[in-house]
Amino acid sequence: MVIAAVALGLGWGLWQLYGPRLASPASPDLAIQVDRVDHILIEKSARRLTASRAGQKVLQYDIALGFDPIGDKSREGDGKTPEGLFTVDRRNPNSSYHLSLGITYPQPEDIRRAAEAGIDPGGDIFIHGQPNALGNLLQLPGDWTAGCIAISNAEMEQLWRLVDLGTKVEIRP
């Protein structure tokens, strides 16, 4: 009986140290209850996503960006996360990453600039969770996407429930 209790306690302790982690909830000062957000602010230099409703912060998460995040996206494969004003234009529940919200990049000015330079502006920029291959066990560290904005799977599930098509997305340097 004592051995079983010790084994159970040891197992619980190891689970607490090494088991899967759920995302920490939004800070208490942001814990207002809403059913939708109308604006998502991405601050690249702070590695932060803030979702708000009518100007009031609802959620705030740490983010990962493209593998070369400084500067605005200009071409396919540059590893940069675009900067500017966008909207959510698609929702993909079957993404290769845990859920994804597509944004309206490239914009007409991005397409024009790329055409003048004879390059592909890139596309398929999303806010998404972690790669499905990782399950819910790991979260990749650092900036690792091809230009997207990544958050934890638990955070993505929460954001997914609050975002409709047409939600404004502002990405700042």
Coordinates of N, CA, C and O in Angstrom, one line a residue:
M1 N 0.8 -1.2 0.0 CA 0.0 0.0 0.0 C 0.9 1.3 0.0 O 0.6 2.2 -0.7
V2 N 1.9 1.3 0.9 CA 2.8 2.4 0.9 C 3.5 2.6 -0.4 O 3.7 3.7 -0.9
I3 N 4.0 1.5 -1.0 CA 4.7 1.5 -2.3 C 3.8 2.1 -3.4 O 4.2 2.9 -4.1
A4 N 2.5 1.7 -3.4 CA 1.6 2.2 -4.4 C 1.4 3.7 -4.2 O 1.4 4.5 -5.2
A5 N 1.3 4.2 -2.9 CA 1.1 5.6 -2.7 C 2.4 6.4 -3.1 O 2.3 7.4 -3.7
V6 N 3.5 5.8 -2.8 CA 4.8 6.5 -3.2 C 4.9 6.5 -4.8 O 5.2 7.6 -5.4
A7 N 4.5 5.4 -5.4 CA 4.6 5.4 -6.9 C 3.6 6.4 -7.5 O 3.9 7.1 -8.5
L8 N 2.4 6.4 -6.9 CA 1.4 7.4 -7.4 C 1.9 8.8 -7.2 O 1.8 9.7 -8.1
G9 N 2.5 9.1 -6.1 CA 3.0 10.5 -5.8 C 4.1 10.8 -6.7 O 4.2 11.9 -7.3
L10 N 5.0 9.8 -7.0 CA 6.1 10.1 -7.9 C 5.6 10.3 -9.3 O 6.1 11.2 -10.0
G11 N 4.7 9.5 -9.7 CA 4.1 9.6 -11.1 C 3.4 11.0 -11.2 O 3.6 11.7 -12.3
W12 N 2.7 11.4 -10.2 CA 2.0 12.7 -10.3 C 3.1 13.9 -10.4 O 2.9 14.8 -11.1
G13 N 4.1 13.7 -9.6 CA 5.2 14.8 -9.6 C 5.8 14.8 -11.0 O 6.1 15.9 -11.5
L14 N 6.2 13.7 -11.5 CA 6.8 13.7 -12.9 C 5.8 14.3 -13.9 O 6.2 15.0 -14.8
W15 N 4.5 13.9 -13.8 CA 3.5 14.5 -14.7 C 3.5 16.0 -14.6 O 3.5 16.7 -15.6
Q16 N 3.6 16.5 -13.4 CA 3.6 18.0 -13.2 C 4.8 18.6 -13.8 O 4.7 19.7 -14.3
L17 N 5.9 18.0 -13.7 CA 7.2 18.5 -14.3 C 7.3 18.4 -15.8 O 7.7 19.3 -16.5
Y18 N 6.9 17.2 -16.3 CA 7.2 16.9 -17.7 C 5.9 16.6 -18.6 O 6.0 16.4 -19.8
G19 N 4.8 16.6 -18.0 CA 3.5 16.3 -18.8 C 3.2 17.5 -19.7 O 3.8 18.6 -19.6
P20 N 2.2 17.3 -20.6 CA 1.8 18.4 -21.5 C 1.4 19.6 -20.7 O 0.8 19.5 -19.6
R21 N 1.6 20.8 -21.2 CA 1.3 22.0 -20.6 C 0.1 22.7 -21.3 O 0.1 22.8 -22.6
L22 N -0.9 23.1 -20.6 CA -1.9 24.0 -21.2 C -1.4 25.4 -21.2 O -0.6 25.8 -20.3
A23 N -1.9 26.2 -22.1 CA -1.5 27.6 -22.1 C -2.0 28.2 -20.9 O -3.0 27.9 -20.3
S24 N -1.2 29.2 -20.4 CA -1.6 29.9 -19.2 C -2.8 30.8 -19.7 O -2.8 31.4 -20.8
P25 N -3.8 31.0 -18.8 CA -4.9 31.8 -19.2 C -4.5 33.3 -19.4 O -3.4 33.7 -18.9
A26 N -5.3 34.0 -20.1 CA -5.0 35.4 -20.2 C -4.9 36.1 -18.8 O -5.5 35.6 -17.9
S27 N -4.1 37.1 -18.7 CA -3.9 37.7 -17.4 C -5.2 38.2 -16.8 O -6.1 38.5 -17.6
P28 N -5.3 38.1 -15.5 CA -6.6 38.4 -14.9 C -7.2 39.8 -15.3 O -8.4 39.9 -15.4
D29 N -6.4 40.8 -15.6 CA -6.9 42.1 -16.0 C -7.5 42.0 -17.4 O -8.2 43.0 -17.8
L30 N -7.3 41.0 -18.1 CA -7.8 40.8 -19.5 C -9.0 39.8 -19.5 O -9.5 39.5 -20.6
A31 N -9.4 39.4 -18.4 CA -10.4 38.3 -18.3 C -11.8 38.8 -18.5 O -12.7 38.3 -17.8
I32 N -12.1 39.7 -19.4 CA -13.5 40.0 -19.6 C -14.1 39.0 -20.5 O -13.4 38.3 -21.3
Q33 N -15.3 38.7 -20.4 CA -16.0 37.7 -21.1 C -16.7 38.3 -22.4 O -17.6 39.2 -22.2
V34 N -16.3 37.8 -23.5 CA -17.0 38.2 -24.8 C -17.2 37.0 -25.6 O -16.5 36.0 -25.4
D35 N -18.1 37.1 -26.6 CA -18.3 35.9 -27.5 C -17.6 36.2 -28.8 O -17.4 35.2 -29.6
R36 N -17.1 37.4 -29.1 CA -16.3 37.7 -30.3 C -15.3 38.8 -30.0 O -15.6 39.6 -29.2
V37 N -14.3 38.8 -30.8 CA -13.3 39.9 -30.8 C -13.5 40.6 -32.2 O -13.9 40.0 -33.2
D38 N -13.1 41.9 -32.2 CA -13.2 42.6 -33.5 C -11.8 43.1 -34.0 O -11.8 43.7 -35.1
H39 N -10.8 42.9 -33.2 CA -9.5 43.4 -33.6 C -8.4 42.5 -33.0 O -8.5 42.2 -31.8
I40 N -7.4 42.2 -33.8 CA -6.2 41.4 -33.4 C -5.0 42.3 -33.7 O -4.8 42.7 -34.8
L41 N -4.2 42.6 -32.7 CA -3.0 43.3 -32.8 C -1.8 42.4 -32.6 O -1.7 41.7 -31.6
I42 N -0.9 42.3 -33.6 CA 0.3 41.6 -33.5 C 1.4 42.6 -33.4 O 1.6 43.4 -34.3
E43 N 2.2 42.5 -32.3 CA 3.3 43.4 -32.2 C 4.6 42.5 -32.3 O 4.9 41.7 -31.4
K44 N 5.2 42.6 -33.5 CA 6.3 41.7 -33.8 C 7.5 41.8 -32.8 O 8.0 40.8 -32.3
S45 N 7.9 43.0 -32.5 CA 9.1 43.2 -31.7 C 8.8 42.8 -30.3 O 9.7 42.3 -29.6
A46 N 7.6 42.8 -29.8 CA 7.2 42.3 -28.5 C 6.9 40.9 -28.5 O 6.7 40.3 -27.4
R47 N 6.7 40.3 -29.7 CA 6.3 38.9 -29.8 C 5.0 38.7 -29.0 O 4.8 37.8 -28.2
R48 N 4.0 39.5 -29.4 CA 2.7 39.5 -28.6 C 1.5 39.7 -29.5 O 1.5 40.5 -30.5
L49 N 0.5 38.9 -29.2 CA -0.8 39.0 -29.9 C -1.8 39.5 -28.8 O -1.9 38.9 -27.8
T50 N -2.6 40.6 -29.2 CA -3.6 41.1 -28.3 C -4.9 41.1 -29.1 O -5.0 41.7 -30.1
A51 N -5.9 40.4 -28.6 CA -7.2 40.5 -29.2 C -8.1 41.4 -28.3 O -8.1 41.3 -27.1
S52 N -9.0 42.2 -29.0 CA -9.8 43.1 -28.3 C -11.2 43.2 -28.9 O -11.4 42.7 -30.0
R53 N -12.1 43.7 -28.1 CA -13.5 44.0 -28.5 C -13.8 45.4 -28.1 O -13.7 45.7 -26.9
A54 N -14.2 46.2 -29.1 CA -14.6 47.6 -28.9 C -13.5 48.3 -28.1 O -13.8 49.1 -27.2
G55 N -12.2 48.0 -28.4 CA -11.1 48.7 -27.8 C -10.6 48.2 -26.5 O -9.7 48.6 -25.9
Q56 N -11.4 47.2 -25.9 CA -11.0 46.6 -24.7 C -10.3 45.3 -24.9 O -10.8 44.4 -25.6
K57 N -9.1 45.1 -24.3 CA -8.3 43.9 -24.4 C -9.1 42.7 -23.8 O -9.6 42.8 -22.7
V58 N -9.1 41.6 -24.6 CA -9.7 40.4 -24.1 C -8.7 39.3 -23.9 O -8.8 38.6 -22.9
L59 N -7.8 39.1 -24.8 CA -6.7 38.1 -24.7 C -5.4 38.7 -25.1 O -5.3 39.6 -25.9
Q60 N -4.3 38.1 -24.5 CA -3.0 38.5 -24.9 C -2.1 37.2 -24.8 O -2.1 36.5 -23.7
Y61 N -1.4 36.9 -25.9 CA -0.5 35.7 -25.9 C 0.8 36.1 -26.4 O 1.0 37.0 -27.3
D62 N 1.8 35.3 -26.0 CA 3.2 35.3 -26.6 C 3.1 34.6 -28.0 O 2.3 33.6 -28.1
I63 N 3.8 35.0 -28.9 CA 3.8 34.4 -30.3 C 5.2 34.1 -30.8 O 6.2 34.5 -30.3
A64 N 5.1 33.2 -31.8 CA 6.3 32.9 -32.6 C 6.0 33.5 -34.0 O 4.9 33.5 -34.5
L65 N 7.1 34.0 -34.7 CA 6.9 34.6 -36.0 C 7.7 33.8 -37.1 O 8.2 32.7 -36.8
G66 N 7.8 34.4 -38.2 CA 8.7 33.8 -39.3 C 10.1 33.7 -38.8 O 10.5 34.5 -37.9
F67 N 10.9 32.9 -39.4 CA 12.3 32.6 -39.0 C 13.2 33.8 -39.2 O 14.3 33.8 -38.6
D68 N 12.8 34.8 -40.0 CA 13.6 36.0 -40.1 C 12.6 37.2 -40.0 O 12.3 37.9 -41.0
P69 N 12.2 37.5 -38.8 CA 11.0 38.4 -38.6 C 11.2 39.9 -38.7 O 10.2 40.6 -38.9
I70 N 12.4 40.3 -38.7 CA 12.6 41.8 -38.8 C 12.4 42.3 -40.2 O 13.0 41.8 -41.2
G71 N 11.5 43.3 -40.3 CA 11.2 43.9 -41.6 C 9.9 43.3 -42.1 O 9.4 42.3 -41.6
D72 N 9.4 43.9 -43.2 CA 8.1 43.5 -43.8 C 8.3 42.4 -44.8 O 9.4 42.4 -45.5
K73 N 7.4 41.5 -44.9 CA 7.5 40.5 -45.9 C 7.5 41.1 -47.3 O 6.7 42.0 -47.6
S74 N 8.4 40.6 -48.2 CA 8.4 41.2 -49.6 C 8.4 40.1 -50.6 O 8.0 40.3 -51.7
R75 N 8.7 38.8 -50.2 CA 8.7 37.8 -51.2 C 8.6 36.4 -50.6 O 8.8 36.2 -49.4
E76 N 8.1 35.5 -51.4 CA 8.0 34.1 -51.0 C 9.3 33.6 -50.4 O 10.4 33.8 -51.0
G77 N 9.3 32.9 -49.3 CA 10.5 32.3 -48.7 C 11.4 33.2 -47.9 O 12.5 32.7 -47.5
D78 N 11.1 34.4 -47.7 CA 12.0 35.3 -47.0 C 11.9 35.2 -45.5 O 12.7 35.7 -44.7
G79 N 10.9 34.4 -45.0 CA 10.8 34.1 -43.5 C 10.3 35.3 -42.7 O 10.4 35.3 -41.5
K80 N 9.8 36.3 -43.4 CA 9.3 37.5 -42.7 C 7.8 37.4 -42.5 O 7.1 36.8 -43.4
T81 N 7.3 37.9 -41.4 CA 5.9 38.1 -41.2 C 5.5 39.4 -41.7 O 6.1 40.4 -41.4
P82 N 4.4 39.5 -42.5 CA 4.1 40.8 -43.1 C 3.6 41.8 -42.1 O 3.3 41.5 -40.9
E83 N 3.7 43.1 -42.4 CA 3.3 44.2 -41.6 C 2.2 44.9 -42.3 O 2.2 45.1 -43.5
G84 N 1.2 45.5 -41.5 CA 0.2 46.3 -42.1 C -1.2 45.9 -41.6 O -1.3 45.3 -40.5
L85 N -2.2 46.3 -42.3 CA -3.6 46.1 -41.9 C -4.2 45.0 -42.8 O -4.2 45.1 -44.0
F86 N -4.8 44.0 -42.2 CA -5.4 42.9 -42.9 C -6.7 42.5 -42.2 O -7.1 43.1 -41.3
T87 N -7.4 41.5 -42.8 CA -8.6 40.9 -42.2 C -8.4 39.4 -42.2 O -7.7 38.9 -43.1
V88 N -9.2 38.8 -41.3 CA -9.3 37.3 -41.4 C -10.2 37.0 -42.6 O -11.3 37.4 -42.6
D89 N -9.7 36.2 -43.5 CA -10.5 35.9 -44.7 C -10.8 34.4 -44.9 O -11.5 34.0 -45.8
R90 N -10.2 33.6 -44.0 CA -10.5 32.1 -44.1 C -10.2 31.5 -42.8 O -9.4 31.9 -42.0
R91 N -10.9 30.4 -42.5 CA -10.7 29.6 -41.3 C -10.5 28.1 -41.8 O -11.3 27.6 -42.5
N92 N -9.5 27.5 -41.3 CA -9.2 26.2 -41.7 C -9.1 25.2 -40.5 O -8.1 25.2 -39.8
P93 N -10.1 24.4 -40.2 CA -10.1 23.5 -39.1 C -9.2 22.3 -39.4 O -8.9 21.5 -38.5
N94 N -8.8 22.1 -40.7 CA -8.1 20.9 -41.1 C -6.6 21.3 -41.5 O -6.0 20.6 -42.3
S95 N -6.1 22.3 -40.9 CA -4.8 22.8 -41.2 C -3.7 21.8 -40.8 O -4.0 21.0 -39.9
S96 N -2.5 21.9 -41.3 CA -1.4 21.1 -40.9 C -0.9 21.6 -39.5 O -0.1 20.9 -38.9
Y97 N -1.4 22.7 -39.1 CA -1.1 23.3 -37.8 C -2.4 23.4 -37.1 O -3.4 23.5 -37.7
H98 N -2.4 23.3 -35.8 CA -3.6 23.2 -35.0 C -4.5 24.4 -35.2 O -4.3 25.4 -34.6
L99 N -5.5 24.2 -36.1 CA -6.4 25.3 -36.5 C -5.6 26.4 -37.2 O -4.5 26.7 -36.8
S100 N -6.3 27.1 -38.1 CA -5.6 28.3 -38.6 C -6.6 29.3 -39.1 O -7.7 29.0 -39.6
L101 N -6.2 30.6 -39.0 CA -7.0 31.7 -39.4 C -6.2 32.5 -40.5 O -5.1 33.0 -40.1
G102 N -6.6 32.5 -41.7 CA -5.9 33.1 -42.8 C -6.1 34.6 -42.8 O -7.2 35.1 -42.5
I103 N -5.1 35.4 -43.2 CA -5.2 36.8 -43.3 C -5.0 37.2 -44.8 O -4.4 36.5 -45.5
T104 N -5.5 38.4 -45.1 CA -5.5 38.9 -46.4 C -4.1 39.5 -46.9 O -4.0 40.6 -47.2
Y105 N -3.1 38.6 -46.9 CA -1.8 38.9 -47.4 C -1.6 38.0 -48.6 O -1.9 36.8 -48.4
P106 N -1.2 38.5 -49.8 CA -0.7 39.8 -50.0 C -1.8 40.8 -50.4 O -2.9 40.4 -50.9
Q107 N -1.6 42.0 -50.0 CA -2.5 43.1 -50.4 C -2.1 43.6 -51.8 O -1.1 43.3 -52.3
P108 N -3.0 44.3 -52.4 CA -2.7 44.8 -53.8 C -1.4 45.5 -53.9 O -0.7 45.3 -54.9
E109 N -1.0 46.3 -52.9 CA 0.3 47.0 -53.0 C 1.5 46.1 -52.9 O 2.5 46.3 -53.5
D110 N 1.3 44.9 -52.2 CA 2.3 43.9 -52.1 C 2.5 43.2 -53.4 O 3.6 42.9 -53.8
I111 N 1.4 42.9 -54.1 CA 1.4 42.3 -55.4 C 2.1 43.2 -56.4 O 2.9 42.7 -57.2
R112 N 1.7 44.5 -56.4 CA 2.3 45.4 -57.3 C 3.8 45.6 -57.1 O 4.6 45.5 -58.1
R113 N 4.2 45.7 -55.9 CA 5.6 45.9 -55.6 C 6.4 44.6 -56.0 O 7.5 44.7 -56.6
A114 N 5.9 43.5 -55.7 CA 6.5 42.2 -56.1 C 6.6 42.1 -57.6 O 7.6 41.7 -58.2
A115 N 5.5 42.4 -58.3 CA 5.5 42.3 -59.8 C 6.6 43.3 -60.4 O 7.3 42.9 -61.3
E116 N 6.7 44.5 -59.8 CA 7.7 45.4 -60.3 C 9.1 44.9 -60.1 O 10.0 45.1 -60.9
A117 N 9.3 44.1 -59.1 CA 10.6 43.5 -58.8 C 10.8 42.2 -59.4 O 11.9 41.6 -59.3
G118 N 9.8 41.6 -60.0 CA 9.8 40.4 -60.7 C 9.9 39.2 -59.7 O 10.6 38.2 -60.1
I119 N 9.3 39.3 -58.6 CA 9.3 38.2 -57.6 C 7.9 37.9 -57.2 O 7.0 38.6 -57.4
D120 N 7.8 36.7 -56.5 CA 6.5 36.3 -55.9 C 6.4 36.8 -54.5 O 7.3 36.7 -53.7
P121 N 5.3 37.5 -54.2 CA 5.1 38.1 -52.9 C 4.9 37.1 -51.8 O 4.9 37.5 -50.6
G122 N 4.6 35.9 -52.1 CA 4.3 34.9 -51.1 C 2.8 35.0 -50.7 O 2.1 35.8 -51.3
G123 N 2.4 34.2 -49.8 CA 1.0 34.2 -49.4 C 0.8 33.1 -48.3 O 1.7 32.7 -47.7
D124 N -0.5 32.8 -48.1 CA -0.8 31.8 -47.1 C -0.3 32.1 -45.8 O 0.4 31.3 -45.1
I125 N -0.5 33.3 -45.3 CA -0.1 33.8 -44.0 C -1.3 33.5 -43.1 O -2.4 33.9 -43.3
F126 N -1.0 32.8 -42.0 CA -2.0 32.4 -41.0 C -1.6 32.7 -39.6 O -0.4 32.8 -39.3
I127 N -2.6 32.8 -38.7 CA -2.4 32.7 -37.3 C -2.8 31.3 -37.0 O -3.9 30.8 -37.4
H128 N -1.9 30.5 -36.4 CA -2.2 29.1 -36.2 C -1.5 28.6 -34.9 O -0.7 29.2 -34.3
G129 N -1.9 27.3 -34.6 CA -1.3 26.6 -33.4 C 0.0 25.9 -33.9 O 0.6 26.3 -34.9
Q130 N 0.4 24.9 -33.1 CA 1.6 24.1 -33.3 C 1.4 23.1 -34.4 O 0.3 22.7 -34.7
P131 N 2.5 22.6 -35.0 CA 2.4 21.5 -36.0 C 1.6 20.3 -35.5 O 1.8 19.9 -34.4
N132 N 0.7 19.8 -36.3 CA -0.1 18.7 -35.8 C 0.7 17.5 -35.4 O 0.4 16.7 -34.6
A133 N 1.9 17.3 -36.1 CA 2.8 16.2 -35.8 C 3.3 16.2 -34.4 O 3.6 15.1 -33.9
L134 N 3.2 17.3 -33.7 CA 3.7 17.4 -32.3 C 2.6 17.0 -31.3 O 2.9 16.9 -30.2
G135 N 1.4 16.9 -31.8 CA 0.3 16.7 -30.9 C 0.2 17.9 -29.9 O 0.5 19.0 -30.3
N136 N -0.3 17.6 -28.7 CA -0.4 18.7 -27.7 C 0.8 18.6 -26.7 O 0.7 19.2 -25.7
L137 N 1.8 17.8 -27.1 CA 2.9 17.6 -26.1 C 3.9 18.6 -26.1 O 4.6 18.9 -25.1
L138 N 4.2 19.2 -27.3 CA 5.3 20.2 -27.4 C 4.9 21.5 -28.0 O 3.9 21.5 -28.8
Q139 N 5.6 22.5 -27.7 CA 5.5 23.8 -28.3 C 6.8 24.2 -28.8 O 7.8 24.3 -28.0
L140 N 7.0 24.5 -30.1 CA 8.2 24.9 -30.7 C 8.7 26.2 -30.1 O 7.9 27.1 -30.0
P141 N 10.0 26.3 -29.7 CA 10.5 27.5 -29.2 C 11.0 28.5 -30.3 O 11.2 28.0 -31.4
G142 N 11.1 29.7 -30.0 CA 11.7 30.7 -30.9 C 10.8 31.0 -32.1 O 9.6 30.6 -32.2
D143 N 11.3 31.7 -33.1 CA 10.6 32.1 -34.3 C 10.9 31.0 -35.3 O 12.1 30.8 -35.8
W144 N 9.9 30.3 -35.8 CA 10.1 29.1 -36.6 C 9.2 29.0 -37.8 O 9.4 28.1 -38.6
T145 N 8.2 29.8 -37.9 CA 7.3 29.7 -39.1 C 7.9 30.2 -40.3 O 9.0 30.9 -40.3
A146 N 7.2 30.0 -41.5 CA 7.7 30.6 -42.7 C 7.2 32.0 -42.9 O 7.5 32.7 -43.9
G147 N 6.5 32.6 -41.9 CA 6.0 33.9 -42.0 C 4.7 34.1 -41.3 O 4.1 35.2 -41.2
C148 N 4.2 33.0 -40.7 CA 2.9 33.0 -40.0 C 3.1 33.5 -38.6 O 4.2 33.7 -38.1
I149 N 2.0 33.5 -37.8 CA 2.0 33.9 -36.4 C 1.5 32.6 -35.7 O 0.5 32.1 -36.0
A150 N 2.4 32.1 -34.8 CA 2.0 30.8 -34.1 C 1.9 31.0 -32.6 O 2.6 31.8 -32.0
I151 N 0.9 30.3 -32.1 CA 0.6 30.4 -30.6 C 0.4 28.9 -30.2 O 0.5 28.0 -31.0
S152 N 0.2 28.7 -28.9 CA 0.0 27.3 -28.4 C -1.4 26.8 -28.9 O -2.2 27.6 -29.3
N153 N -1.5 25.5 -28.9 CA -2.8 24.9 -29.4 C -4.0 25.3 -28.5 O -5.0 25.6 -29.0
A154 N -3.8 25.4 -27.2 CA -4.9 25.8 -26.3 C -5.2 27.2 -26.6 O -6.4 27.6 -26.6
E155 N -4.2 28.1 -26.8 CA -4.5 29.5 -27.1 C -5.3 29.6 -28.4 O -6.2 30.4 -28.6
M156 N -4.8 28.8 -29.4 CA -5.5 28.8 -30.7 C -6.9 28.4 -30.6 O -7.8 29.0 -31.3
E157 N -7.2 27.4 -29.8 CA -8.6 27.0 -29.6 C -9.4 28.1 -29.1 O -10.6 28.3 -29.5
Q158 N -8.9 28.8 -28.1 CA -9.6 30.0 -27.5 C -9.8 31.1 -28.5 O -10.9 31.6 -28.7
L159 N -8.8 31.4 -29.3 CA -8.9 32.5 -30.3 C -9.8 32.1 -31.4 O -10.7 32.9 -31.8
W160 N -9.8 30.8 -31.8 CA -10.6 30.3 -32.9 C -12.1 30.5 -32.6 O -12.9 30.9 -33.4
R161 N -12.5 30.3 -31.3 CA -13.9 30.5 -30.9 C -14.3 32.0 -30.9 O -15.5 32.2 -31.0
L162 N -13.4 32.9 -30.9 CA -13.7 34.3 -30.8 C -13.6 35.1 -32.1 O -14.0 36.3 -32.1
V163 N -13.1 34.5 -33.1 CA -12.8 35.2 -34.4 C -13.7 34.8 -35.5 O -13.8 33.6 -35.8
D164 N -14.3 35.8 -36.1 CA -15.1 35.6 -37.3 C -14.4 36.0 -38.5 O -13.4 36.8 -38.4
L165 N -14.8 35.6 -39.7 CA -14.3 36.2 -40.9 C -14.6 37.7 -40.9 O -15.6 38.2 -40.4
G166 N -13.6 38.4 -41.4 CA -13.7 39.9 -41.4 C -13.1 40.6 -40.2 O -13.0 41.8 -40.2
T167 N -12.6 39.8 -39.2 CA -12.0 40.4 -38.0 C -10.7 41.1 -38.5 O -9.9 40.6 -39.3
K168 N -10.5 42.3 -38.0 CA -9.4 43.1 -38.4 C -8.1 42.6 -37.7 O -8.1 42.2 -36.5
V169 N -7.0 42.6 -38.5 CA -5.7 42.1 -38.0 C -4.7 43.2 -38.3 O -4.5 43.6 -39.5
E170 N -4.1 43.7 -37.3 CA -3.0 44.8 -37.5 C -1.7 44.2 -37.0 O -1.6 43.7 -35.9
I171 N -0.7 44.2 -38.0 CA 0.6 43.7 -37.6 C 1.6 44.8 -37.7 O 1.8 45.4 -38.7
R172 N 2.2 45.1 -36.5 CA 3.1 46.2 -36.4 C 4.6 45.6 -36.2 O 4.7 44.5 -35.8
P173 N 5.6 46.4 -36.6 CA 7.0 46.0 -36.5 C 7.3 45.7 -35.0 O 6.7 46.1 -34.1

